[in-house]
CSV table of C-alpha atoms and ligand atoms in Angstrom, one decimal:
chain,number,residue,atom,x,y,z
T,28,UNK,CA,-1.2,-17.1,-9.6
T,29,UNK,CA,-2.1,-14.3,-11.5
T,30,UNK,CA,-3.7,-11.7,-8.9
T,31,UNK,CA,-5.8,-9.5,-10.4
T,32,UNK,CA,-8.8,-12.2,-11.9
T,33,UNK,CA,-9.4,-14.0,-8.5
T,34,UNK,CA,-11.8,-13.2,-5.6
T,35,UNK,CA,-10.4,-12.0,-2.3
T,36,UNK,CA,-10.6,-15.6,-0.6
T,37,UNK,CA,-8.5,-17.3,-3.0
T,38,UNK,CA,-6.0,-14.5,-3.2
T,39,UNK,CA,-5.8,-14.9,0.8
T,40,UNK,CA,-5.1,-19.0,-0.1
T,41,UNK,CA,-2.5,-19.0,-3.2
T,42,UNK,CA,-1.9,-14.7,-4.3
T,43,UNK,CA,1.7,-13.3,-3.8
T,44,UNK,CA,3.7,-16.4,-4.9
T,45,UNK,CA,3.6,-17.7,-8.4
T,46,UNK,CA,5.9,-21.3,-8.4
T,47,UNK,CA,7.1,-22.2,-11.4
T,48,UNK,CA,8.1,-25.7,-12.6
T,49,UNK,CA,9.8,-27.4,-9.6
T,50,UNK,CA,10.1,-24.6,-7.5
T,51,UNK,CA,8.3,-25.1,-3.9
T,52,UNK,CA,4.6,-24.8,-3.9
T,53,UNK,CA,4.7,-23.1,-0.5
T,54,UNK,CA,6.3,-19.4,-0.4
T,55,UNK,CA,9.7,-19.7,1.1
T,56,UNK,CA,11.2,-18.2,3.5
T,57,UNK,CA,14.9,-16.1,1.8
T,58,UNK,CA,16.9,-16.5,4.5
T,59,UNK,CA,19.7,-14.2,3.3
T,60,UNK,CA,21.0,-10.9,3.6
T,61,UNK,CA,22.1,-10.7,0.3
T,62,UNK,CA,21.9,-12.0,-3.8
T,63,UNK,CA,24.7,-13.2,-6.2
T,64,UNK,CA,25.6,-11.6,-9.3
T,65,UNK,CA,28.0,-12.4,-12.3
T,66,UNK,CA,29.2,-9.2,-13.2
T,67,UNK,CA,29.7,-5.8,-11.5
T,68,UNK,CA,27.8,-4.4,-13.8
T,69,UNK,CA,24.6,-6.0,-13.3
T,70,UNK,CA,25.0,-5.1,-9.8
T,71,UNK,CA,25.6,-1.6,-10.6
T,72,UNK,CA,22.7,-1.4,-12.7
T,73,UNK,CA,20.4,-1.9,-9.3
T,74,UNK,CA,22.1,0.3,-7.8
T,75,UNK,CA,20.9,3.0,-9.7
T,76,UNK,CA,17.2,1.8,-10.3
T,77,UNK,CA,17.7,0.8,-13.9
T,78,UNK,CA,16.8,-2.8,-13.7
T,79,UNK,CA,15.0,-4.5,-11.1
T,80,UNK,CA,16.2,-7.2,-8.7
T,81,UNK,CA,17.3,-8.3,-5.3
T,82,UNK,CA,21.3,-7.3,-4.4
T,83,UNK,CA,20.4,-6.4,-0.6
T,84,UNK,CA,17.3,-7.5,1.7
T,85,UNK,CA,16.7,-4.1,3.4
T,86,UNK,CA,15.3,-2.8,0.5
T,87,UNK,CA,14.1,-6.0,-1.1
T,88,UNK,CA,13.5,-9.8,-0.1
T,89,UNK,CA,11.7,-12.1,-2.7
T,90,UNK,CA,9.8,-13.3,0.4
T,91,UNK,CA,8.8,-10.6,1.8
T,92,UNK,CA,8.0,-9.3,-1.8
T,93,UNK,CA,5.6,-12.0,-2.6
T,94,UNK,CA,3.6,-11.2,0.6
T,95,UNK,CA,3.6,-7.4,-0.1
T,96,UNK,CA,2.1,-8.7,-3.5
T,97,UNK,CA,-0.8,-10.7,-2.2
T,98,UNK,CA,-1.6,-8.0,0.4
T,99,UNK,CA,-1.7,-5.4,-2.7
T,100,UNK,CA,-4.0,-7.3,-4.6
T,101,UNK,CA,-6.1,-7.8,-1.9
T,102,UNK,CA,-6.6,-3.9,-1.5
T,103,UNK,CA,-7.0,-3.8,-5.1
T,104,UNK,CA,-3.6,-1.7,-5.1
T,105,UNK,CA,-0.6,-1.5,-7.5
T,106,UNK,CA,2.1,-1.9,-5.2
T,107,UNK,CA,2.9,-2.4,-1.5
T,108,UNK,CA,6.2,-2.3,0.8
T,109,UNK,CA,6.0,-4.6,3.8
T,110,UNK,CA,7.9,-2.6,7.3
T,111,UNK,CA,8.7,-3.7,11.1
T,112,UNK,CA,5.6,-2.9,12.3
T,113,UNK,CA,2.6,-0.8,12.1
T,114,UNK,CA,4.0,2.1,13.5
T,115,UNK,CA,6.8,2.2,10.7
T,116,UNK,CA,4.0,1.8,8.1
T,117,UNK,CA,2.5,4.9,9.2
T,118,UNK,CA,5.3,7.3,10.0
T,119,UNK,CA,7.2,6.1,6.3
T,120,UNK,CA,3.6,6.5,4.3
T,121,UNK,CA,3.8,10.2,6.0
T,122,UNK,CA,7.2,11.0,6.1
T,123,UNK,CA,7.7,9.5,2.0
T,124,UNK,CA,5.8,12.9,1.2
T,125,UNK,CA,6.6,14.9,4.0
T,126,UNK,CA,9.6,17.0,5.3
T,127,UNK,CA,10.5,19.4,7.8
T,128,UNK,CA,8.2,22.4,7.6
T,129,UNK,CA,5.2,20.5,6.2
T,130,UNK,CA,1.8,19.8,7.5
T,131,UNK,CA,-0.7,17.1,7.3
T,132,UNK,CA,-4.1,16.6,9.1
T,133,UNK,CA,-5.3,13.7,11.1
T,134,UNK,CA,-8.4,12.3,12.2
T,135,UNK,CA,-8.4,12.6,16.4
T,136,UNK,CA,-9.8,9.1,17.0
T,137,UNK,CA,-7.1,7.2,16.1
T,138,UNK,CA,-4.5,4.4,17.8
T,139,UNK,CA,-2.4,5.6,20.8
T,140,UNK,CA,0.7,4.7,19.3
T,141,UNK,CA,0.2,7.1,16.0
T,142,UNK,CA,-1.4,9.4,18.0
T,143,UNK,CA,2.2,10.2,20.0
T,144,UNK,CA,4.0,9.4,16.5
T,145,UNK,CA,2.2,12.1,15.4
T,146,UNK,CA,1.8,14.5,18.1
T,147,UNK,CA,5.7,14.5,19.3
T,148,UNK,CA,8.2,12.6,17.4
T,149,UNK,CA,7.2,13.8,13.9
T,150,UNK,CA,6.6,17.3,15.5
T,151,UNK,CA,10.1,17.0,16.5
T,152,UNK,CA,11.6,16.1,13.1
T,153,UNK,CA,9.5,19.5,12.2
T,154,UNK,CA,6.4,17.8,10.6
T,155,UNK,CA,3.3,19.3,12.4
T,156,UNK,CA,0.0,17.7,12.4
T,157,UNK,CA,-3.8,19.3,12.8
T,158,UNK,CA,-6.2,17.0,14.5
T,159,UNK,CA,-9.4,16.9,13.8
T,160,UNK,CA,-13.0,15.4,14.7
T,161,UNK,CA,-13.9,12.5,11.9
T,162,UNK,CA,-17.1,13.6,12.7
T,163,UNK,CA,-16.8,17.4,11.7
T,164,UNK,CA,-18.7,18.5,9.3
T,165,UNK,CA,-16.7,18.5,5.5
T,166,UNK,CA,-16.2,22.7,5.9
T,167,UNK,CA,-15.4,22.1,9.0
T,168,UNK,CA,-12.7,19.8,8.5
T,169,UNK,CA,-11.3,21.5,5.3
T,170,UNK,CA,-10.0,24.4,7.6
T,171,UNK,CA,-7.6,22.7,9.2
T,172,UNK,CA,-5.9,22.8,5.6
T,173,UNK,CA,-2.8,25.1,4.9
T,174,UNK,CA,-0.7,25.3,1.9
T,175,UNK,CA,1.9,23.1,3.5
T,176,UNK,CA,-0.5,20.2,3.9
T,177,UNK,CA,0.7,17.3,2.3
T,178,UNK,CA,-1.6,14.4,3.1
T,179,UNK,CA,-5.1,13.7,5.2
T,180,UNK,CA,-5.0,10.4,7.8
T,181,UNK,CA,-7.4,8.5,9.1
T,182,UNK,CA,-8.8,4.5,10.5
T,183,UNK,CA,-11.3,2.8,9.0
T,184,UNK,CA,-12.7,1.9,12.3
T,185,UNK,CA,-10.7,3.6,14.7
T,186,UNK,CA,-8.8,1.6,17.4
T,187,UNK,CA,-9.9,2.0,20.5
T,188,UNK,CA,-13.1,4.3,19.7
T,189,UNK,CA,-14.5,1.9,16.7
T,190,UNK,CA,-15.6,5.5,15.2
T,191,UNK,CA,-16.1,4.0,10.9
T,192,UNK,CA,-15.1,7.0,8.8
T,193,UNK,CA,-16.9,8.1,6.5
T,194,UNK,CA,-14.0,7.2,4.1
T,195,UNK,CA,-15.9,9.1,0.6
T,196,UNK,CA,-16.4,12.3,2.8
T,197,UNK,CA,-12.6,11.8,3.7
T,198,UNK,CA,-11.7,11.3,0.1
T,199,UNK,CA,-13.8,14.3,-1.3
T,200,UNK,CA,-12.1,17.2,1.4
T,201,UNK,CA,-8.6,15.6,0.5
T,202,UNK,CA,-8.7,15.6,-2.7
T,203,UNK,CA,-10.1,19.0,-3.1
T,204,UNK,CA,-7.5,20.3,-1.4
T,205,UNK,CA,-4.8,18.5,-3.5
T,206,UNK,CA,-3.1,15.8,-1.2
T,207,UNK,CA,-3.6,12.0,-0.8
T,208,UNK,CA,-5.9,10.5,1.6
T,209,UNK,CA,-4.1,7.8,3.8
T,210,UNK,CA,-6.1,5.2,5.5
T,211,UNK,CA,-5.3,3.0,8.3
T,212,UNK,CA,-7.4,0.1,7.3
T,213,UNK,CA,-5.6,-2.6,10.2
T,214,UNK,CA,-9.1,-3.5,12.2
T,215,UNK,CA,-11.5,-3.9,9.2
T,216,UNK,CA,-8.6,-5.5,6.9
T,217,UNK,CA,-9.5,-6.1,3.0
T,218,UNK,CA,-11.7,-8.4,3.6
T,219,UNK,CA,-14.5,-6.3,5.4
T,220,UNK,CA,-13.5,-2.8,3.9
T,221,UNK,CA,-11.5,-1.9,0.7
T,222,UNK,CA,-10.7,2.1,1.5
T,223,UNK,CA,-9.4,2.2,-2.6
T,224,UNK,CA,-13.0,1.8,-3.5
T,225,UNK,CA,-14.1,4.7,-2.0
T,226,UNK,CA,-11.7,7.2,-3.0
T,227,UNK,CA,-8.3,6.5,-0.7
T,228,UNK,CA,-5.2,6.5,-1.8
T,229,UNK,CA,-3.0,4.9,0.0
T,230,UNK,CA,-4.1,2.4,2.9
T,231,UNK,CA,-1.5,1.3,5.7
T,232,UNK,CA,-2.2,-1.5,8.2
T,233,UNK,CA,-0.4,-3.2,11.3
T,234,UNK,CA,-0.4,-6.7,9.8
T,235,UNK,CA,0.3,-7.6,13.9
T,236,UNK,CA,-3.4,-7.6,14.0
T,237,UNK,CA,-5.5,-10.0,11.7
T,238,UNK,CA,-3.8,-9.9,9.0
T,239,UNK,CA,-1.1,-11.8,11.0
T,240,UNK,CA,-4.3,-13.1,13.7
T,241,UNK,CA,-1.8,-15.0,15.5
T,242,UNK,CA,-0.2,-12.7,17.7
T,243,UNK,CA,3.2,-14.2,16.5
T,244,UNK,CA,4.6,-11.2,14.4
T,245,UNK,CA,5.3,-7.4,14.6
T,246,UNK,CA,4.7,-6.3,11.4
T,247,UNK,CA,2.8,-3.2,8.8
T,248,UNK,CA,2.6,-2.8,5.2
T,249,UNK,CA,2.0,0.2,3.1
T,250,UNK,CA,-0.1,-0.4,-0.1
T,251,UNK,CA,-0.7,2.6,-2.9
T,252,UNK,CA,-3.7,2.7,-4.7
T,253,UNK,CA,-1.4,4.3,-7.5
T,254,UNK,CA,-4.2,7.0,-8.0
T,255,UNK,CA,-3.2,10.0,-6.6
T,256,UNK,CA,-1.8,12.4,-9.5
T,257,UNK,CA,1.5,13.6,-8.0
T,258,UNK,CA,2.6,15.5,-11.1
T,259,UNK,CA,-0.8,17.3,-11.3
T,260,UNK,CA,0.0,18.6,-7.7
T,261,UNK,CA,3.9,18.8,-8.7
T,262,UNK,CA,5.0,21.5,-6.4
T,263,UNK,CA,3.8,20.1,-3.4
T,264,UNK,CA,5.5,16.6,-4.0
T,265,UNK,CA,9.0,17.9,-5.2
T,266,UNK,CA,10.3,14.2,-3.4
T,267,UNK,CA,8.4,12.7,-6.1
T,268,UNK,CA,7.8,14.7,-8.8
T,269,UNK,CA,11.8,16.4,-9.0
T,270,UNK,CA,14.7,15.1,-9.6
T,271,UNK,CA,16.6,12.6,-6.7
T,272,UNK,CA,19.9,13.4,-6.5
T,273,UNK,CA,20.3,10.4,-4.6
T,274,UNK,CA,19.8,8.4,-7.7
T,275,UNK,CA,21.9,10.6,-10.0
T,276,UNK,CA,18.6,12.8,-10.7
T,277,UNK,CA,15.6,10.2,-11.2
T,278,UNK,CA,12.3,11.2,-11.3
T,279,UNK,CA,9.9,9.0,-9.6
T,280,UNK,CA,7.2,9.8,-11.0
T,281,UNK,CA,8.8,10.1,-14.5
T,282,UNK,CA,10.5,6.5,-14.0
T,283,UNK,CA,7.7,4.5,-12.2
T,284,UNK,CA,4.6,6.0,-13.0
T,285,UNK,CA,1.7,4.5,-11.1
T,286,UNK,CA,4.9,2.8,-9.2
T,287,UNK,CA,7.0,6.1,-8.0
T,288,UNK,CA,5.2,6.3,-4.2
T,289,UNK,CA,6.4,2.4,-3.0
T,290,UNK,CA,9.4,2.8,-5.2
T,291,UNK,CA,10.4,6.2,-3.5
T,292,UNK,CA,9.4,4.8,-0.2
T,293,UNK,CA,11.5,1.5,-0.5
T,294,UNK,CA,14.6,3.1,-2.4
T,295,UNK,CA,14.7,6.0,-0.1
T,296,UNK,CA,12.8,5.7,2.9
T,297,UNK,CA,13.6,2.0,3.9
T,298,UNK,CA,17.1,2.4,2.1
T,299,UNK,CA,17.6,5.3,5.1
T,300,UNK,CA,15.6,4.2,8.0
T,301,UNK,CA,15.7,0.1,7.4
T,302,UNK,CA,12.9,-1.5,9.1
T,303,UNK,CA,12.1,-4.0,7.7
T,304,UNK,CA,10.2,-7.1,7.9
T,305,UNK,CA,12.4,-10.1,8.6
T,306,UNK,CA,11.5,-12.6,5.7
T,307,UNK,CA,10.4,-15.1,8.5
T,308,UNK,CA,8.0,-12.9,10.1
T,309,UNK,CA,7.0,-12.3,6.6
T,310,UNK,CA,6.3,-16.1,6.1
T,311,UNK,CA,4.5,-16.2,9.4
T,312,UNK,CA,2.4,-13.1,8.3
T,313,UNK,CA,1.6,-15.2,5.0
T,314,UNK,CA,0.4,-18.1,7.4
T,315,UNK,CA,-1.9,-15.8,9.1
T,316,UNK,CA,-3.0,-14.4,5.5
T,317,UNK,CA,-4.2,-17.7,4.3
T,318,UNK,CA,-6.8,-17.7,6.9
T,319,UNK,CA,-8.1,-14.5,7.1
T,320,UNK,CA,-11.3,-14.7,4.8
T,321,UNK,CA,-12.2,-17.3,7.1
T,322,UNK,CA,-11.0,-15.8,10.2
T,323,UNK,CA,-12.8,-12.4,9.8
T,324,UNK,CA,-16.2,-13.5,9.7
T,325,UNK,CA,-15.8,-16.4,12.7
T,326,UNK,CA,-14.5,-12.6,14.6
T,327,UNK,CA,-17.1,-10.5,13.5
T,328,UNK,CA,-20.4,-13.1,14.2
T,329,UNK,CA,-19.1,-13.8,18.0
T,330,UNK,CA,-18.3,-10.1,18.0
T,331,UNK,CA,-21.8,-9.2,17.1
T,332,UNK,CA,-23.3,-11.8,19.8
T,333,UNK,CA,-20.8,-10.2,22.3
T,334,UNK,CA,-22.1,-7.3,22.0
T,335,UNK,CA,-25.4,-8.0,21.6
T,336,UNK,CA,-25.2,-9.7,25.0
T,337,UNK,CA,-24.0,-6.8,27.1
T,338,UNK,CA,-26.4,-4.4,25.8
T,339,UNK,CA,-28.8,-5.8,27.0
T,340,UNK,CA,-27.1,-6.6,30.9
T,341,UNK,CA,-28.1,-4.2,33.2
T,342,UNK,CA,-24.6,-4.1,34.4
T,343,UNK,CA,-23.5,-2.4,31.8
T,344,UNK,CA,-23.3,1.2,31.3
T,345,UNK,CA,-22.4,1.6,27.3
T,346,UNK,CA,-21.5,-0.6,24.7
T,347,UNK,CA,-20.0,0.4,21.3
T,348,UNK,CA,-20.0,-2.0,18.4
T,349,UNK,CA,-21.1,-0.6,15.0
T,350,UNK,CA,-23.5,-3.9,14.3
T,351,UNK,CA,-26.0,-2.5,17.1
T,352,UNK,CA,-29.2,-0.8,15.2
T,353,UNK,CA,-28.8,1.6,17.7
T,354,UNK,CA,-25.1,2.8,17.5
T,355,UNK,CA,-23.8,5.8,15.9
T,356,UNK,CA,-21.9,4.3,13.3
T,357,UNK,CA,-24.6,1.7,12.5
T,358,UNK,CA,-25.4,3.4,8.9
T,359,UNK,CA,-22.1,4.1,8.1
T,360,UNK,CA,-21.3,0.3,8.9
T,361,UNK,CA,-23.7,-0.7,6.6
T,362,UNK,CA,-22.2,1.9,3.8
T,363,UNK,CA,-18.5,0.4,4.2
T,364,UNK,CA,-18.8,-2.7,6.1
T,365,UNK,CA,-21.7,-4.5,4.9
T,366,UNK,CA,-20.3,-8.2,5.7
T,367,UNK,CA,-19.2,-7.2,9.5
T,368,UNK,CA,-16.4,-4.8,11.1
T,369,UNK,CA,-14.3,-6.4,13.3
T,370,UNK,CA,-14.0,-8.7,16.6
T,371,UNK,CA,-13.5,-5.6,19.0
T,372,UNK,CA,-16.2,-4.3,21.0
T,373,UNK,CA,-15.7,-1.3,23.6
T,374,UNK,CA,-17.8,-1.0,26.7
T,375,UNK,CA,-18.2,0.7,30.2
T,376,UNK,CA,-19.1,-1.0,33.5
T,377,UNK,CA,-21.9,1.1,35.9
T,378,UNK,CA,-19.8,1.8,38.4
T,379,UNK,CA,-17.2,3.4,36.0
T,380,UNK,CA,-13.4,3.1,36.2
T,381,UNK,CA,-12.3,1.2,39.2
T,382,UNK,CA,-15.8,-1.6,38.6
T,383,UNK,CA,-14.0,-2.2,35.2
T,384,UNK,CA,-10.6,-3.2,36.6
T,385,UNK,CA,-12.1,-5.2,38.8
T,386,UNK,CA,-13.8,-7.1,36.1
T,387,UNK,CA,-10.8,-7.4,33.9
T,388,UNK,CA,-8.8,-9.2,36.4
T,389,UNK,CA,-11.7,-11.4,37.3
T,390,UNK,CA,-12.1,-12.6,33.5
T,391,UNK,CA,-10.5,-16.4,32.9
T,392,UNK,CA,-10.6,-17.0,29.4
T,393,UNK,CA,-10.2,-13.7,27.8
T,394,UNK,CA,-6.8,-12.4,28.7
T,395,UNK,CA,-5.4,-8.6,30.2
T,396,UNK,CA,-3.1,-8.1,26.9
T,397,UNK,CA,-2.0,-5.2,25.2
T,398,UNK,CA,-2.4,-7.3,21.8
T,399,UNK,CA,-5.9,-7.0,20.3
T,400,UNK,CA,-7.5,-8.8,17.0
T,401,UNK,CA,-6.0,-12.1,17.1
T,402,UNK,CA,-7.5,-15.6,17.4
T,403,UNK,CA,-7.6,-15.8,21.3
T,404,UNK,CA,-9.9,-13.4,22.8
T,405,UNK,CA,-7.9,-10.6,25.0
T,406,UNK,CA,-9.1,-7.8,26.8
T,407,UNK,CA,-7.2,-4.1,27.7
T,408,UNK,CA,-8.1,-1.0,29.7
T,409,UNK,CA,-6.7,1.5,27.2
T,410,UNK,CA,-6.6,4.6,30.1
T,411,UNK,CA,-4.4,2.3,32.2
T,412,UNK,CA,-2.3,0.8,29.0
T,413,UNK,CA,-2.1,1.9,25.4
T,414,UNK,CA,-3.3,5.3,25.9
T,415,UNK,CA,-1.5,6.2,29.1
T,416,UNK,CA,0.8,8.9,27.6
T,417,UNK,CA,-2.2,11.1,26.7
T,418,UNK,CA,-3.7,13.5,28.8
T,419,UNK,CA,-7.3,13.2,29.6
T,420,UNK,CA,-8.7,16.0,27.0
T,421,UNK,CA,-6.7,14.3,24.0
T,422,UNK,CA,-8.6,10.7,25.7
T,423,UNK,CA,-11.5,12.0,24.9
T,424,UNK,CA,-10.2,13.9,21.5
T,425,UNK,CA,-9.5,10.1,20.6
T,426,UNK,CA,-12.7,8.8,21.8
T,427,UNK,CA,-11.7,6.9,25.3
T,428,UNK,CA,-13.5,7.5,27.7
T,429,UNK,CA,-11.8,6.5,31.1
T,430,UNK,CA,-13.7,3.4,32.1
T,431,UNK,CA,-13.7,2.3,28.2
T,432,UNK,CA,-12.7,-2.2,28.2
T,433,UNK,CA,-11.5,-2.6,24.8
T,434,UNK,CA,-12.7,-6.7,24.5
T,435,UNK,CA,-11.0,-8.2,21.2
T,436,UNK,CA,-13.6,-11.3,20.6
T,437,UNK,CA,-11.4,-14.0,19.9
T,438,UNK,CA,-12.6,-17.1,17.1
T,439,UNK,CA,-13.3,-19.6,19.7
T,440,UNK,CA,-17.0,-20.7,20.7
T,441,UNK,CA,-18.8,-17.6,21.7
T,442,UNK,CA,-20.7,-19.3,24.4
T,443,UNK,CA,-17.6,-19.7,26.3
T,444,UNK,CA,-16.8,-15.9,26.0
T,445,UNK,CA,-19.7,-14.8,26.9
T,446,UNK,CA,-20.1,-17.2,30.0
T,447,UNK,CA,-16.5,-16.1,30.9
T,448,UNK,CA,-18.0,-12.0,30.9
T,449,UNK,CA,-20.7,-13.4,32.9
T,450,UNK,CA,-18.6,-15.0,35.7
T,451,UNK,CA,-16.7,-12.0,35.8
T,452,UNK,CA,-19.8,-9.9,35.9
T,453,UNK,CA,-21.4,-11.6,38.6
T,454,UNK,CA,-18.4,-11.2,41.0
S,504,PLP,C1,-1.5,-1.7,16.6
S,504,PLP,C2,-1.9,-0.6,15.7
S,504,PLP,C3,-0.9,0.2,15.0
S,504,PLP,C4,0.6,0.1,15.3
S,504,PLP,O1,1.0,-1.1,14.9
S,504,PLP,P1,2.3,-2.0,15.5
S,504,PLP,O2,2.4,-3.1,14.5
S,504,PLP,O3,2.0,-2.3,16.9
S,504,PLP,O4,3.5,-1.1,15.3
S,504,PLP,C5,-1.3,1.1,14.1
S,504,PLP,N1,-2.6,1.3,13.9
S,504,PLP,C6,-3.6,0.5,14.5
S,504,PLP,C7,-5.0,0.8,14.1
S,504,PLP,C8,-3.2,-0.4,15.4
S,504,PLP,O5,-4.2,-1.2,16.0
């Protein structure tokens, strides 16, 4: 199917995988490691990037490349590189244009897990990162910029804090100061949000969450926009825009054009690092892909009714869901995610901390996992869990407070979820 015409839905259904005569009408899974040639000289000639095609599956797997394809043209992107997981997405999109003694800045308010990827693993491979509030104003933001900064991160709708970006504002204090904006785009997913069509660059996502919706796979995915003018900032992308000596002197940019980010990240990063997707998870992940146009919506209605529901209960302290008229993000939701967010919905019990445990472990049908935005709803105290590493001043940096329930509202019937909170409630 050619990508490119269709609308998001059918894209979910049939993009990625283009059967020809007799070949499988489902995308199959390419079990194996490796791919024949006839000569040594064809083989050679992947070797050194002259011609495309498969020889090894850690840096390319038809599978998994038909399923980086769909999630591309569902971004609206040029090209996309399916990893491990969500972590690996986001420390390759950094590290593809970053080295020791570089900089980037970082919105506070984003997931646990990047937050420490950033913070002290990258710090310790010499990369430092500036935090700052998503909520700053633009000057304010802008000073965290040095002449070493080589990229601006952020989440669409931040995991667990469900601050929305303001993804232009974002693109505009990037930009001006020369350096891609990467966005994290895993909770509101193409469907609801499309960061490329206000000014990103680059999007990332954990496809562990909706994408795959099933909580059956581990897995990320880095898609470029193929807008960002590395050349016209040359000297501060040298790993791009100068010669790889890896590659007996190719220039990305020079070779690939609008190609040269995911073809430097898969023929150097993943060549180095390796993780990547297995091609089953990748066939799971497209599973989970044919649904999501449907799946989103079911997520974001019982979401909405969710938290509807425990605004107005007198047990509850605070409730954060960017569908409430009166939530901070409200008008920003309506700018970049007019059809609905996403299914997760934070809150606080009166009472504070210890009341919210208590009601976790009293819920039935929503379960205490540390998964969130999959089909079955789930439920996680992220002080006790995902965000136990941080201290309490960088909790609050990210936006969790310490009786913060993050509640992922599941697709099942939404009376059942909220009867389930209100069993709990009442004990
Ligand atoms: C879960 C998550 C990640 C990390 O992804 P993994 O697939 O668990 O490695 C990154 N960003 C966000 C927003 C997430 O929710």
């Amino acid at each position: 199917m050619e990508n490119k015409s269709f609308s998001p839905e059918t894209i979910c259904v049939q993009g990625g995988w283009n059967p020809k005569k007799g070949e499988p009408r489902v995308l199959p899974i390419y079990q194996s490691t490796t791919f024949k040639y006839e000569t040594s000289e064809q083989m050679a000639k992947l070797f050194d990037l002259e011609e495309s095609g498969y020889f090894y599956t850690r840096l390319q797997n038809p599978t998994n490349d038909a399923v980086a394809s769909k999630i591309a043209a569902l971004e609206g992107g040029v090209a996309a590189m399916l990893t491990s997981s969500g972590q690996a997405a986001s420390f390759y999109a950094i590290f593809n244009i970053c080295s020791a003694g570089d900089h980037f800045v970082s919105a506070s308010t984003i997931y646990g897990g990047t937050f420490n990827l950033f913070a002290v693993t990258m710090k310790k491979l010499g990369i430092e990162v500036t935090f700052v509030d998503p909520d700053a104003p633009e000057e304010e933001i802008a000073k965290a910029f040095r002449p070493n900064t080589k990229a601006l991160f952020a989440e669409t709708i931040s995991n667990p804090s469900l601050v929305v970006l303001d993804i232009e504002k974002f693109a505009r204090i990037a930009h001006s100061n020369g350096v891609p904006l990467i966005i994290d785009n895993t909770f509101a997913t193409p469907i609801n949000c499309r960061p490329f069509e206000w000014g990103a660059d680059i999007v990332i996502h954990s496809t562990t969450k909706y994408m795959d919706g099933h909580a059956t796979n581990v897995g990320g995915v880095i898609v470029d926009s193929g807008n960002f003018d590395w050349d016209a900032h040359a000297d501060k992308f040298p790993g791009l825009t100068k010669p790889d000596d890896s590659y007996h002197g190719l220039t990305y940019t020079k070779s690939f054009g609008k190609g040269a980010y995911i073809t430097k990240a898969t023929a150097q990063v993943m060549r180095d690092l390796g993780s990547i997707q297995s091609p089953q998870n990748a066939f799971l992940l497209n599973l989970g892909l044919e649904t999501l146009h449907l799946r989103m919506p079911q997520h974001c209605k019982n979401a909405q009714k969710v938290a509807e529901y425990l605004h107005d209960n007198e047990k509850v302290a605070w409730v954060n869901y960017c569908g409430l008229k009166d939530n901070k993000y409200y008008e920003l939701g309506q700018k970049y995610l007019p059809n609905g967010s996403c299914g997760v919905v934070t809150f606080g019990l009166k009472g504070g901390r210890d009341v919210s445990i208590k009601f976790m472990d009293n819920l039935k049908l929503a379960a205490i996992v540390t998964h969130v935005a999959d089909a079955r709803t789930s439920v996680l105290h992220p002080a006790s869990h995902t965000h136990r590493q941080l201290t309490d001043e960088q909790l609050i940096a990210a936006g969790v407070a310490p009786d913060l329930i993050r509640f992922s509202v599941g697709i099942e019937n939404v009376n059942d979820i909220i009867a389930d909170i209100e069993q709990a409630l009442a004990k």
